[in-house]
Coordinates of C-alpha atoms in Angstrom, one line a residue:
Chain A
X230 CA -45.1 -100.1 -92.6
X231 CA -42.8 -99.6 -95.2
X232 CA -40.3 -97.4 -94.0
X233 CA -37.2 -99.8 -95.4
X234 CA -38.3 -98.8 -98.7
X235 CA -39.0 -95.0 -98.1
X236 CA -35.0 -95.5 -97.3
X237 CA -34.0 -97.4 -99.5
X238 CA -35.0 -94.8 -102.2
X239 CA -33.8 -92.2 -100.1
X240 CA -30.2 -94.5 -99.8
X241 CA -29.9 -94.4 -104.0
X242 CA -31.3 -91.0 -104.3
X243 CA -28.8 -89.1 -101.6
X244 CA -26.5 -91.5 -102.4
X245 CA -25.6 -90.4 -106.6
X246 CA -25.2 -86.9 -105.2
X247 CA -21.8 -85.2 -105.3
X248 CA -22.4 -83.6 -102.6
X249 CA -21.8 -86.5 -100.5
X250 CA -18.7 -87.5 -101.9
X251 CA -17.1 -84.2 -101.8
X252 CA -19.0 -85.3 -97.9
X253 CA -16.3 -87.9 -97.5
X254 CA -13.6 -86.9 -99.5
X255 CA -13.5 -84.4 -97.0
X256 CA -13.8 -86.6 -93.6
X257 CA -10.9 -88.6 -94.8
X258 CA -8.7 -85.0 -94.9
X259 CA -9.1 -84.7 -92.1
X260 CA -9.0 -87.9 -90.7
X261 CA -6.2 -89.4 -92.5
X262 CA -4.3 -86.2 -92.2
X263 CA -2.9 -86.4 -88.8
X264 CA -1.3 -90.1 -88.8
X265 CA -0.4 -89.2 -92.6
X266 CA 1.9 -86.5 -91.3
X267 CA 2.7 -88.5 -88.7
X268 CA 4.0 -91.1 -91.9
X269 CA 5.6 -89.2 -93.0
X270 CA 8.0 -87.7 -90.9
X271 CA 9.1 -91.0 -89.0
X272 CA 10.0 -91.6 -93.0
X273 CA 12.5 -89.4 -93.1
X274 CA 14.4 -90.4 -89.5
X275 CA 14.5 -93.9 -91.2
X276 CA 13.4 -96.1 -88.1
X277 CA 10.0 -95.7 -85.9
X278 CA 11.7 -93.3 -83.4
X279 CA 9.3 -94.6 -80.2
X280 CA 6.7 -97.4 -80.1
X281 CA 4.8 -95.5 -76.7
X282 CA 2.0 -93.9 -78.2
X283 CA -1.0 -96.1 -79.8
X284 CA -4.4 -95.2 -81.9
X285 CA -5.3 -93.6 -78.4
X286 CA -3.5 -90.9 -79.2
X287 CA -5.7 -90.4 -82.4
X288 CA -8.3 -90.7 -80.9
X289 CA -8.1 -87.5 -77.9
X290 CA -7.2 -85.5 -80.4
X291 CA -9.3 -85.9 -83.0
X292 CA -12.7 -85.8 -82.0
X293 CA -12.5 -82.5 -81.2
X294 CA -12.7 -81.6 -85.4
X295 CA -15.0 -85.0 -85.6
X296 CA -17.9 -83.2 -82.0
X297 CA -17.6 -80.0 -85.1
X298 CA -17.3 -81.6 -88.4
X299 CA -20.1 -84.9 -87.5
X300 CA -23.4 -82.7 -86.6
X301 CA -22.0 -80.2 -89.4
X302 CA -22.0 -82.9 -92.4
X303 CA -24.9 -84.3 -90.7
X304 CA -27.5 -81.5 -90.9
X305 CA -26.0 -80.7 -94.6
X306 CA -27.4 -84.3 -95.0
X307 CA -30.8 -83.9 -94.0
X308 CA -31.8 -80.9 -92.6
X309 CA -33.6 -80.3 -96.3
X310 CA -34.9 -84.0 -95.9
X311 CA -38.5 -83.7 -96.1
X312 CA -38.6 -80.2 -96.8
X313 CA -36.4 -80.0 -100.4
X314 CA -39.0 -83.2 -100.9
X315 CA -42.0 -80.6 -100.0
X316 CA -40.5 -77.6 -102.0
X317 CA -39.9 -79.9 -105.3
X318 CA -43.2 -81.7 -105.8
X319 CA -41.3 -84.9 -105.5
X320 CA -43.3 -85.4 -102.1
X321 CA -46.3 -85.0 -103.9
X322 CA -45.5 -88.0 -105.5
X323 CA -44.1 -89.9 -102.0
X324 CA -47.2 -89.6 -100.4
X325 CA -49.3 -90.9 -103.4
X326 CA -48.0 -94.4 -103.0
X327 CA -49.7 -96.3 -100.0
X328 CA -46.6 -94.7 -97.4
X329 CA -47.4 -93.4 -93.5
X330 CA -46.9 -90.1 -92.8
X331 CA -44.9 -92.0 -90.3
X332 CA -43.2 -94.1 -92.6
X333 CA -41.8 -91.4 -94.6
X334 CA -39.6 -89.6 -91.8
X335 CA -38.6 -93.3 -90.3
X336 CA -37.6 -93.9 -93.5
X337 CA -35.5 -90.8 -94.2
X338 CA -34.5 -90.8 -90.4
X339 CA -32.7 -94.2 -91.4
X340 CA -32.2 -93.3 -95.2
X341 CA -30.3 -90.1 -94.3
X342 CA -28.1 -92.2 -91.9
X343 CA -27.3 -95.0 -93.7
X344 CA -26.5 -92.0 -96.1
X345 CA -23.8 -90.1 -93.4
X346 CA -22.8 -93.4 -92.3
X347 CA -21.0 -93.9 -96.1
X348 CA -18.5 -91.1 -95.9
X349 CA -17.2 -91.3 -92.0
X350 CA -16.4 -94.7 -93.2
X351 CA -14.8 -93.5 -95.6
X352 CA -12.8 -91.7 -93.3
X353 CA -12.1 -94.5 -90.1
X354 CA -10.6 -97.3 -93.1
X355 CA -8.7 -94.4 -94.7
X356 CA -7.3 -93.2 -91.3
X357 CA -6.8 -97.3 -89.6
X358 CA -5.4 -97.8 -93.5
X359 CA -2.3 -94.5 -92.8
X360 CA -1.8 -95.2 -89.1
X361 CA -0.7 -99.3 -90.0
X362 CA 3.2 -98.8 -90.9
X363 CA 3.5 -95.8 -88.3
X364 CA 5.0 -96.0 -85.4
X365 CA 0.9 -96.0 -83.6
X366 CA 0.2 -99.4 -81.4
X367 CA -3.0 -100.4 -83.2
X368 CA -5.3 -100.4 -81.0
X369 CA -8.5 -101.5 -83.3
X370 CA -11.1 -102.1 -80.9
X371 CA -11.0 -98.8 -79.4
X372 CA -11.3 -97.0 -83.1
X373 CA -13.5 -99.6 -84.0
X374 CA -15.6 -98.1 -80.8
X375 CA -14.2 -94.3 -81.8
X376 CA -15.7 -95.0 -85.2
X377 CA -19.6 -96.6 -84.0
X378 CA -19.2 -93.6 -81.6
X379 CA -19.6 -91.2 -83.8
X380 CA -21.8 -92.5 -86.2
X381 CA -24.4 -92.6 -83.4
X382 CA -23.1 -89.1 -83.0
X383 CA -23.9 -88.3 -86.6
X384 CA -27.2 -90.4 -85.9
X385 CA -28.3 -88.2 -83.1
X386 CA -27.9 -85.1 -86.3
X387 CA -29.4 -86.8 -88.6
X388 CA -32.5 -86.9 -85.4
X389 CA -32.3 -83.4 -85.2
X390 CA -32.1 -82.5 -89.1
X391 CA -34.4 -84.8 -90.0
X392 CA -37.3 -83.7 -87.0
X393 CA -36.2 -79.5 -88.1
X394 CA -36.9 -81.0 -91.9
X395 CA -41.0 -82.3 -91.3
X396 CA -41.3 -79.6 -88.4
X397 CA -40.4 -76.1 -90.8
X398 CA -42.4 -76.1 -94.7
X399 CA -39.5 -74.1 -96.4
X400 CA -35.7 -76.1 -96.0
X401 CA -34.4 -72.6 -95.3
X402 CA -36.2 -72.3 -91.6
X403 CA -35.1 -76.4 -91.1
X404 CA -31.5 -74.9 -91.5
X405 CA -31.3 -72.2 -89.2
X406 CA -33.2 -74.5 -86.9
X407 CA -30.8 -77.5 -87.7
X408 CA -27.6 -74.6 -87.6
X409 CA -28.7 -72.2 -85.0
X410 CA -29.0 -75.6 -82.6
X411 CA -25.7 -76.7 -83.2
X412 CA -24.2 -73.1 -82.4
X413 CA -25.3 -73.7 -79.2
X414 CA -24.5 -76.8 -78.7
X415 CA -20.9 -75.8 -79.9
X416 CA -21.0 -72.0 -78.9
X417 CA -23.3 -70.7 -76.8
X418 CA -24.0 -73.9 -74.1
X419 CA -21.1 -73.3 -71.2
X420 CA -21.4 -69.6 -71.1
X421 CA -25.4 -70.4 -70.9
X422 CA -24.6 -73.2 -68.0
X423 CA -22.0 -71.4 -66.6
X424 CA -23.6 -68.2 -66.4
X425 CA -27.2 -69.3 -65.0
X426 CA -25.5 -71.8 -62.5
X427 CA -23.5 -68.8 -61.5
X428 CA -26.7 -66.6 -60.8
X429 CA -28.1 -69.4 -58.7
X430 CA -25.4 -69.4 -55.4
X431 CA -24.9 -73.3 -55.4
X432 CA -22.2 -74.3 -53.0
X433 CA -19.4 -75.2 -54.9
X434 CA -20.0 -79.3 -55.1
X435 CA -23.9 -78.8 -56.2
X436 CA -22.6 -76.1 -58.2
X437 CA -20.3 -78.5 -60.5
X438 CA -22.8 -81.5 -60.6
X439 CA -25.2 -78.8 -61.5
X440 CA -22.1 -78.0 -64.5
X441 CA -21.3 -81.6 -64.8
X442 CA -25.0 -82.8 -65.4
X443 CA -25.8 -79.5 -68.0
X444 CA -22.8 -80.4 -69.7
X445 CA -23.6 -84.2 -70.8
X446 CA -27.1 -82.8 -72.0
X447 CA -25.4 -81.5 -74.2
X448 CA -24.9 -83.8 -76.9
X449 CA -21.8 -83.1 -78.4
X450 CA -19.8 -82.6 -74.9
X451 CA -21.5 -86.0 -74.0
X452 CA -19.8 -87.6 -77.4
X453 CA -16.9 -86.6 -76.5
X454 CA -16.6 -87.7 -73.1
X455 CA -17.8 -90.9 -74.1
X456 CA -14.7 -90.6 -76.4
X457 CA -12.5 -89.7 -73.1
X458 CA -13.9 -93.0 -71.9
X459 CA -12.4 -95.6 -73.9
X460 CA -9.0 -94.1 -73.9
X461 CA -9.2 -92.6 -70.4
X462 CA -8.7 -94.6 -67.4
X463 CA -12.0 -94.1 -65.6
X464 CA -15.5 -92.9 -66.5
X465 CA -15.0 -90.1 -63.9
X466 CA -11.5 -89.0 -65.4
X467 CA -12.9 -88.2 -68.2
X468 CA -16.4 -86.6 -66.9
X469 CA -13.2 -83.8 -65.0
X470 CA -11.7 -83.7 -67.6
X471 CA -14.3 -82.2 -69.8
X472 CA -14.0 -78.7 -68.1
X473 CA -10.8 -76.6 -69.1
X474 CA -7.8 -77.1 -67.9
X475 CA -7.1 -74.8 -65.2
X476 CA -10.8 -76.1 -63.5
X477 CA -9.8 -79.8 -63.2
X478 CA -8.3 -79.4 -60.0
X479 CA -11.1 -78.1 -58.8
X480 CA -13.7 -80.6 -60.3
X481 CA -11.8 -83.0 -59.2
X482 CA -12.1 -82.2 -55.8
X483 CA -15.1 -81.4 -55.7
X484 CA -17.1 -84.6 -57.1
X485 CA -17.4 -88.2 -55.2
X486 CA -14.8 -90.4 -55.6
X487 CA -17.6 -92.7 -56.7
X488 CA -19.6 -91.5 -59.9
X489 CA -23.0 -90.8 -58.9
X490 CA -25.3 -92.5 -62.0
X491 CA -26.5 -89.7 -63.7
X492 CA -23.0 -89.0 -64.9
X493 CA -22.8 -92.5 -65.9
X494 CA -22.1 -93.8 -69.3
X495 CA -25.5 -95.3 -70.5
X496 CA -26.9 -92.4 -69.0
X497 CA -25.1 -90.2 -71.3
X498 CA -26.0 -93.0 -74.4
X499 CA -29.4 -92.0 -73.1
X500 CA -29.5 -88.2 -72.9
X501 CA -27.4 -88.5 -76.7
X502 CA -30.5 -90.6 -77.3
X503 CA -33.2 -88.0 -76.4
X504 CA -32.0 -85.0 -78.2
X505 CA -32.7 -87.8 -81.2
X506 CA -36.4 -89.2 -80.6
X507 CA -37.0 -85.3 -79.1
X508 CA -36.4 -83.6 -81.8
X509 CA -37.6 -86.6 -84.8
X510 CA -41.8 -87.7 -82.8
X511 CA -41.1 -83.8 -82.5
X512 CA -40.8 -82.8 -86.5
X513 CA -43.3 -86.0 -86.9
X514 CA -46.3 -85.0 -84.7
X515 CA -46.0 -81.5 -87.4
X516 CA -45.6 -83.2 -89.9
X517 CA -48.6 -85.9 -89.7
X518 CA -51.4 -82.4 -89.2
X519 CA -49.2 -80.5 -91.8
X520 CA -50.7 -79.6 -95.1
X521 CA -49.1 -80.4 -98.7
Chain B
X265 CA -70.0 -98.6 -103.2
X266 CA -69.2 -95.5 -104.5
X267 CA -65.4 -94.7 -106.1
X268 CA -64.7 -92.1 -104.4
X269 CA -67.7 -90.0 -102.0
X270 CA -67.6 -86.4 -100.8
X271 CA -70.4 -85.5 -98.5
X272 CA -70.7 -81.1 -97.7
X273 CA -67.2 -80.5 -98.0
X274 CA -66.0 -76.8 -96.5
X275 CA -62.4 -75.8 -97.6
X276 CA -61.6 -72.3 -96.1
X277 CA -57.8 -70.8 -96.0
X278 CA -58.5 -67.3 -93.2
X279 CA -61.2 -65.2 -95.4
X280 CA -60.5 -67.5 -98.1
X281 CA -63.0 -70.4 -99.2
X282 CA -61.9 -72.8 -101.2
X283 CA -64.7 -75.1 -101.5
X284 CA -67.8 -74.9 -100.3
X285 CA -69.8 -77.7 -99.7
X286 CA -69.2 -79.7 -102.5
X287 CA -71.3 -82.9 -102.1
X288 CA -69.4 -85.4 -105.4
X289 CA -69.8 -88.7 -106.1
X290 CA -68.4 -91.1 -108.4
X291 CA -69.3 -94.1 -109.7
X292 CA -67.8 -97.5 -109.6
X293 CA -66.8 -97.8 -113.2
X294 CA -67.1 -94.6 -114.8
X295 CA -65.1 -91.9 -116.0
X296 CA -65.5 -88.6 -114.3
X297 CA -63.9 -85.4 -116.4
X298 CA -63.5 -83.3 -113.0
X299 CA -63.8 -79.8 -114.7
X300 CA -62.8 -76.0 -113.7
X301 CA -60.6 -72.9 -114.0
X302 CA -57.7 -72.6 -112.7
X303 CA -58.5 -71.6 -109.2
X304 CA -62.0 -73.0 -108.8
X305 CA -60.6 -75.2 -106.4
X306 CA -60.2 -78.5 -108.8
X307 CA -56.5 -79.2 -107.0
X308 CA -58.0 -78.9 -103.2
X309 CA -60.5 -81.7 -104.2
X310 CA -58.1 -83.7 -105.3
X311 CA -56.1 -82.7 -102.8
X312 CA -58.3 -83.7 -100.0
X313 CA -59.5 -86.7 -101.9
X314 CA -55.4 -87.5 -101.7
X315 CA -55.3 -86.6 -98.0
X316 CA -52.6 -84.8 -98.8
X317 CA -55.2 -81.1 -96.8
X318 CA -58.0 -81.4 -93.9
X319 CA -61.0 -80.7 -94.5
X320 CA -62.6 -77.4 -92.4
X321 CA -66.0 -79.4 -92.9
X322 CA -67.2 -82.4 -94.5
X323 CA -66.2 -85.6 -95.3
X324 CA -64.0 -87.7 -97.8
X325 CA -65.1 -91.0 -98.7
X326 CA -62.8 -93.5 -100.9
X327 CA -63.9 -96.5 -102.1
X328 CA -65.7 -97.1 -98.9
X329 CA -63.1 -95.9 -96.8
X330 CA -62.2 -92.7 -95.2
X331 CA -59.6 -91.1 -96.3
X332 CA -58.2 -89.5 -93.2
X333 CA -58.1 -92.7 -91.0
X334 CA -57.7 -95.4 -93.2
X335 CA -55.4 -93.0 -96.3
X336 CA -53.1 -95.8 -96.5
X337 CA -55.1 -98.7 -97.4
X338 CA -56.7 -95.9 -100.1
X339 CA -53.3 -95.3 -101.5
X340 CA -52.5 -99.3 -102.1
X341 CA -56.1 -99.3 -104.8
X342 CA -55.2 -95.9 -105.7
X343 CA -53.0 -94.4 -109.2
X344 CA -52.0 -91.0 -108.9
X345 CA -50.7 -88.4 -111.4
X346 CA -50.8 -85.4 -108.9
X347 CA -50.7 -81.7 -110.2
X348 CA -47.6 -79.6 -109.4
X349 CA -45.4 -82.9 -108.9
X350 CA -42.2 -83.4 -109.4
X351 CA -39.9 -86.6 -110.2
X352 CA -37.0 -87.6 -108.1
X353 CA -33.9 -86.0 -110.5
X354 CA -31.4 -88.5 -109.8
X355 CA -33.2 -91.2 -110.0
X356 CA -34.0 -93.4 -113.5
X357 CA -37.7 -93.7 -114.9
X358 CA -36.7 -97.7 -114.4
X359 CA -36.0 -96.7 -110.3
X360 CA -39.3 -94.4 -110.8
X361 CA -40.9 -97.8 -111.3
X362 CA -39.2 -100.4 -109.9
X363 CA -39.8 -97.3 -105.7
X364 CA -43.3 -97.6 -107.1
X365 CA -44.0 -101.5 -107.2
X366 CA -42.4 -101.6 -104.3
X367 CA -44.0 -99.7 -102.8
X368 CA -47.2 -101.7 -103.5
X369 CA -46.0 -104.6 -103.3
X370 CA -46.7 -105.5 -106.7
X371 CA -45.4 -107.5 -109.5
X372 CA -45.4 -105.2 -112.2
X373 CA -43.1 -105.4 -114.8
X374 CA -41.0 -101.9 -114.7
X375 CA -40.8 -102.0 -118.7
X376 CA -44.8 -103.6 -119.3
X377 CA -45.3 -99.9 -117.4
X378 CA -43.4 -97.3 -119.6
X379 CA -44.0 -99.3 -122.9
X380 CA -47.2 -98.2 -122.4
X381 CA -47.0 -94.7 -121.2
X382 CA -44.5 -94.4 -124.2
X383 CA -41.1 -93.5 -122.0
X384 CA -39.4 -97.0 -121.8
X385 CA -36.6 -95.8 -124.4
X386 CA -35.7 -93.6 -121.7
X387 CA -36.3 -96.0 -119.4
X388 CA -32.9 -95.8 -117.8
X389 CA -31.9 -92.1 -118.2
X390 CA -32.1 -90.0 -115.0
X391 CA -35.6 -88.4 -114.6
X392 CA -33.6 -85.6 -113.9
X393 CA -33.6 -84.9 -117.9
X394 CA -36.6 -85.4 -118.4
X395 CA -39.4 -82.9 -120.5
X396 CA -42.3 -81.9 -118.8
X397 CA -44.2 -84.8 -121.0
X398 CA -41.9 -87.2 -120.4
X399 CA -42.6 -86.9 -116.9
X400 CA -46.0 -86.7 -117.3
X401 CA -45.2 -90.1 -119.0
X402 CA -43.4 -91.2 -116.1
X403 CA -45.6 -90.4 -113.8
X404 CA -48.8 -92.0 -115.4
X405 CA -46.4 -95.3 -115.4
X406 CA -46.3 -94.5 -112.1
X407 CA -50.0 -94.5 -111.5
X408 CA -50.8 -97.7 -113.3
X409 CA -48.7 -99.9 -110.6
X410 CA -50.6 -102.2 -109.2
X411 CA -53.6 -102.6 -111.4
X412 CA -55.5 -99.9 -109.1
X413 CA -59.4 -99.4 -108.5
X414 CA -59.2 -96.4 -109.3
X415 CA -56.7 -93.5 -110.5
X416 CA -57.2 -90.4 -109.9
X417 CA -55.6 -87.7 -113.2
X418 CA -55.1 -84.2 -112.2
X419 CA -55.0 -82.3 -115.3
X420 CA -52.8 -85.4 -117.2
X421 CA -52.5 -83.6 -120.5
X422 CA -50.9 -80.5 -119.0
X423 CA -46.7 -81.3 -120.7
X424 CA -48.6 -83.7 -123.5
X425 CA -47.7 -83.4 -127.4
X426 CA -51.2 -84.2 -128.8
X427 CA -49.7 -87.9 -129.6
X428 CA -49.3 -88.4 -126.1
X429 CA -52.9 -86.2 -124.8
X430 CA -54.6 -89.0 -127.2
X431 CA -51.8 -92.1 -125.4
X432 CA -53.6 -91.1 -122.3
X433 CA -57.3 -90.4 -123.7
X434 CA -56.6 -94.5 -124.7
X435 CA -55.6 -95.0 -121.4
X436 CA -57.9 -94.3 -119.9
X437 CA -60.6 -95.8 -121.9
X438 CA -58.2 -99.4 -121.4
X439 CA -58.4 -98.7 -117.5
X440 CA -62.1 -97.6 -117.4
X441 CA -62.8 -101.1 -119.6
X442 CA -61.1 -103.2 -117.4
X443 CA -63.3 -101.6 -114.3
X444 CA -60.8 -99.7 -113.2
X445 CA -63.0 -96.1 -112.2
X446 CA -60.8 -92.6 -113.8
X447 CA -61.2 -90.0 -111.7
X448 CA -59.8 -86.5 -114.4
X449 CA -59.2 -83.2 -113.9
X450 CA -58.7 -80.3 -116.4
X451 CA -59.7 -76.7 -117.6
X452 CA -59.9 -77.7 -121.0
X453 CA -63.1 -79.4 -121.5
X454 CA -62.1 -81.0 -124.7
X455 CA -59.6 -83.4 -123.4
X456 CA -63.2 -84.6 -120.9
X457 CA -65.1 -84.1 -123.5
X458 CA -63.8 -87.5 -125.3
X459 CA -63.8 -89.9 -123.2
X460 CA -65.8 -88.6 -119.9
X461 CA -69.2 -90.2 -118.9
X462 CA -70.1 -88.5 -116.2
X463 CA -68.9 -84.4 -115.5
X464 CA -68.7 -82.3 -112.6
X465 CA -68.1 -78.5 -113.6
X466 CA -66.6 -76.5 -110.7
X467 CA -66.8 -72.8 -109.8
X468 CA -65.2 -71.0 -107.3
X469 CA -65.9 -74.1 -104.7
X470 CA -68.5 -74.7 -105.9
X471 CA -69.7 -77.5 -107.8
X472 CA -72.4 -76.4 -110.0
X473 CA -73.1 -78.8 -112.7
X474 CA -72.9 -82.7 -112.8
X475 CA -74.2 -84.5 -115.4
X476 CA -73.4 -86.9 -118.4
X477 CA -72.1 -85.8 -121.3
X478 CA -75.5 -85.5 -123.4
X479 CA -77.1 -83.9 -120.1
X480 CA -75.4 -81.2 -120.7
X481 CA -75.8 -80.8 -124.6
X482 CA -79.8 -81.4 -123.4
X483 CA -79.1 -78.4 -120.8
X484 CA -77.1 -76.3 -123.3
X485 CA -81.1 -76.5 -124.8
X486 CA -80.3 -75.3 -128.9
X487 CA -79.2 -72.2 -128.6
X488 CA -76.9 -71.6 -131.1
X489 CA -75.0 -68.9 -132.1
X490 CA -75.1 -67.0 -134.9
X491 CA -73.3 -64.0 -136.5
X492 CA -73.9 -61.6 -138.8
X493 CA -71.6 -58.9 -140.4
X494 CA -73.3 -56.6 -141.6
X495 CA -72.6 -52.8 -144.2
X496 CA -72.3 -50.7 -141.4
X497 CA -74.0 -50.8 -138.4
X498 CA -77.3 -48.4 -137.3
X499 CA -78.3 -47.1 -133.9
X500 CA -80.9 -49.9 -132.5
X501 CA -79.9 -53.1 -134.0
X502 CA -78.7 -54.1 -131.9
X503 CA -82.0 -53.5 -129.1
X504 CA -84.1 -54.5 -132.6
X505 CA -82.6 -58.2 -132.4
X506 CA -82.9 -58.2 -129.0
X507 CA -86.1 -58.0 -129.0
X508 CA -86.8 -60.8 -131.6
X509 CA -88.2 -64.0 -129.5
X510 CA -85.5 -66.4 -128.6
X511 CA -82.7 -64.6 -128.4
X512 CA -80.5 -64.7 -125.6
X513 CA -78.0 -61.9 -125.9
X514 CA -76.9 -59.9 -128.6
X515 CA -73.2 -58.4 -128.9
X516 CA -71.2 -55.8 -131.8
X517 CA -68.3 -55.9 -131.8
X518 CA -67.3 -53.3 -135.6
X519 CA -69.3 -55.2 -138.2
X520 CA -70.4 -58.3 -136.9
X521 CA -73.4 -59.1 -134.6
X522 CA -72.9 -61.8 -132.6
X523 CA -76.4 -63.5 -131.5
X524 CA -76.6 -66.5 -128.9
X525 CA -80.4 -67.2 -129.7
X526 CA -82.7 -71.0 -130.8
X527 CA -82.5 -72.0 -133.9
X528 CA -85.4 -71.8 -135.5
X529 CA -85.0 -67.3 -134.2
X530 CA -82.0 -67.4 -137.1
X531 CA -84.4 -66.4 -140.1
X532 CA -86.0 -63.7 -137.5
X533 CA -83.0 -62.1 -136.8
X534 CA -81.7 -61.8 -140.2
X535 CA -85.3 -59.6 -140.6
X536 CA -84.7 -57.5 -137.5
X537 CA -81.0 -56.6 -138.8
X538 CA -81.8 -56.1 -142.0
X539 CA -85.4 -53.9 -141.1
X540 CA -82.8 -52.2 -138.7
X541 CA -81.0 -51.2 -142.1
X542 CA -78.2 -53.0 -143.0
X543 CA -77.0 -55.1 -145.8
X544 CA -76.4 -58.2 -144.8
X545 CA -73.1 -59.3 -146.5
X546 CA -72.5 -62.8 -145.1
X547 CA -73.5 -64.6 -141.6
X548 CA -72.1 -67.8 -139.6
X549 CA -74.3 -70.1 -137.6
X550 CA -72.6 -72.9 -134.5
X551 CA -74.1 -74.8 -132.7
X552 CA -74.7 -74.6 -129.0
X553 CA -71.1 -76.2 -128.1
X554 CA -70.0 -77.7 -124.9
X555 CA -67.7 -75.0 -124.5
X556 CA -70.4 -72.3 -124.4
X557 CA -71.8 -73.9 -122.0
X558 CA -68.9 -74.3 -120.4
X559 CA -68.2 -71.3 -120.7
X560 CA -71.6 -70.2 -119.7
X561 CA -71.4 -72.2 -116.2
X562 CA -67.4 -71.1 -115.4
X563 CA -67.9 -67.4 -116.0
X564 CA -71.6 -67.3 -113.9
X565 CA -73.8 -66.6 -116.6
X566 CA -75.5 -70.0 -116.1

């Protein structure tokens, strides 16, 4: 078992890349800019205007950006984790040392996850520092949970990207695989689900449930609704919010007042974990039998 | 127990046979030279020994262990200088050593190893800026981590200057003297001849010869080469020389005849050349070298 050695080496290597620092800067900008704007607006007024907003508002809106940005950055950080070593020939050094291929895949997932955690953490700390002097009431617990959920989303996509990187022999293919899946999640999923559910001709209640289940099976939508759970009153409300504005009322009527277990937070976390575990597992199986 | 044992190893890529039924045994404590022209299958063999590829059939054992079943255990006890590797550009030489030492749970001092292979000066520079020869020295230092029982060196002299190549040979001998088995491949005979106890020659995926250097010399017999420069090349001179007892090959280029023959046939060859009507202006003899033997094996005339 030497995955820890591989992970530390991988982190040490990747953390020295300039690209990573560019990513951190991007995070800082995206997360710190909205509160920074607010800070300046309030500065012009001389005193905090009203104190009814809290940092939860920031979380509610910024999740739309992080749900797009974090997967993309995770893919950039991890898509070539294994293929690059195969293409460049460093894999020959790595696998001449006593590391099993399982240790390599495990070490890569951990190393790249740690790499991704750096810019996310930097971005959040920055955003937090900027929000302190504004009128937003600080809800630190939710901010920390939001940061952890965001890292979790990142780790899921690191798993997907490392899985593709383990399964394919070139970085190009690995990138196409990871980005393809990202596109599916971010842009095609709802359309595909709605089309399929529309064809099935289910009853109104069953249709809503099926659509909700499929939405939750999408890791970026699962992430967003878990974030909403933090800042909205009920989990049920967070699930209803997953639908577009003019559908929400109908969904609200069709969903049972007690949320069925398959829509509960722990299971939604479980669906996200599957998107992590299955690609990593399949990627490992392919890499285990690959010829170098 | 053998250090390396290949039994009937065949590797096919589709219709192409990269290795054909190779049996090869490297004894513990010897320096084994693995020779063959580029493309003969040397790297395929080494990749099979390292479990980078799976043979289509046959078994590979290293230090008594099956390489695919116990590959991590095997790699704890061997040091490898692979072919076609590249170093981690963003890590220093020292970091590479620390990584290898940690990976093998060894307690070597990185500086001692880098000193040995002559890369200590560049220890704290990023390896991305190393020349090919420096990278080669770094990876040789990595291979020495953990005092391995077997050193596997694939074309180790690639990119090394003459000093580096000599240092490499010294290290190989030092390691052998400490009881390490050394297996190294090369397409250049000179590198192998100087240090190896035994050599195997690979051609088109088949092991065509396996013997000690002395044994190979004997197999080469007393065949020598004689070059004869003449004023003109009369018709039939090649035929006349070929007819001499002990001559195995004759070739003519410009005004020079190159004759492969037994040592005691050389006078008869000169006589035959003059008998055909040419005047000998100069001649030169050469003993059979391993090089000739190597060439004859690898070009398929053996």
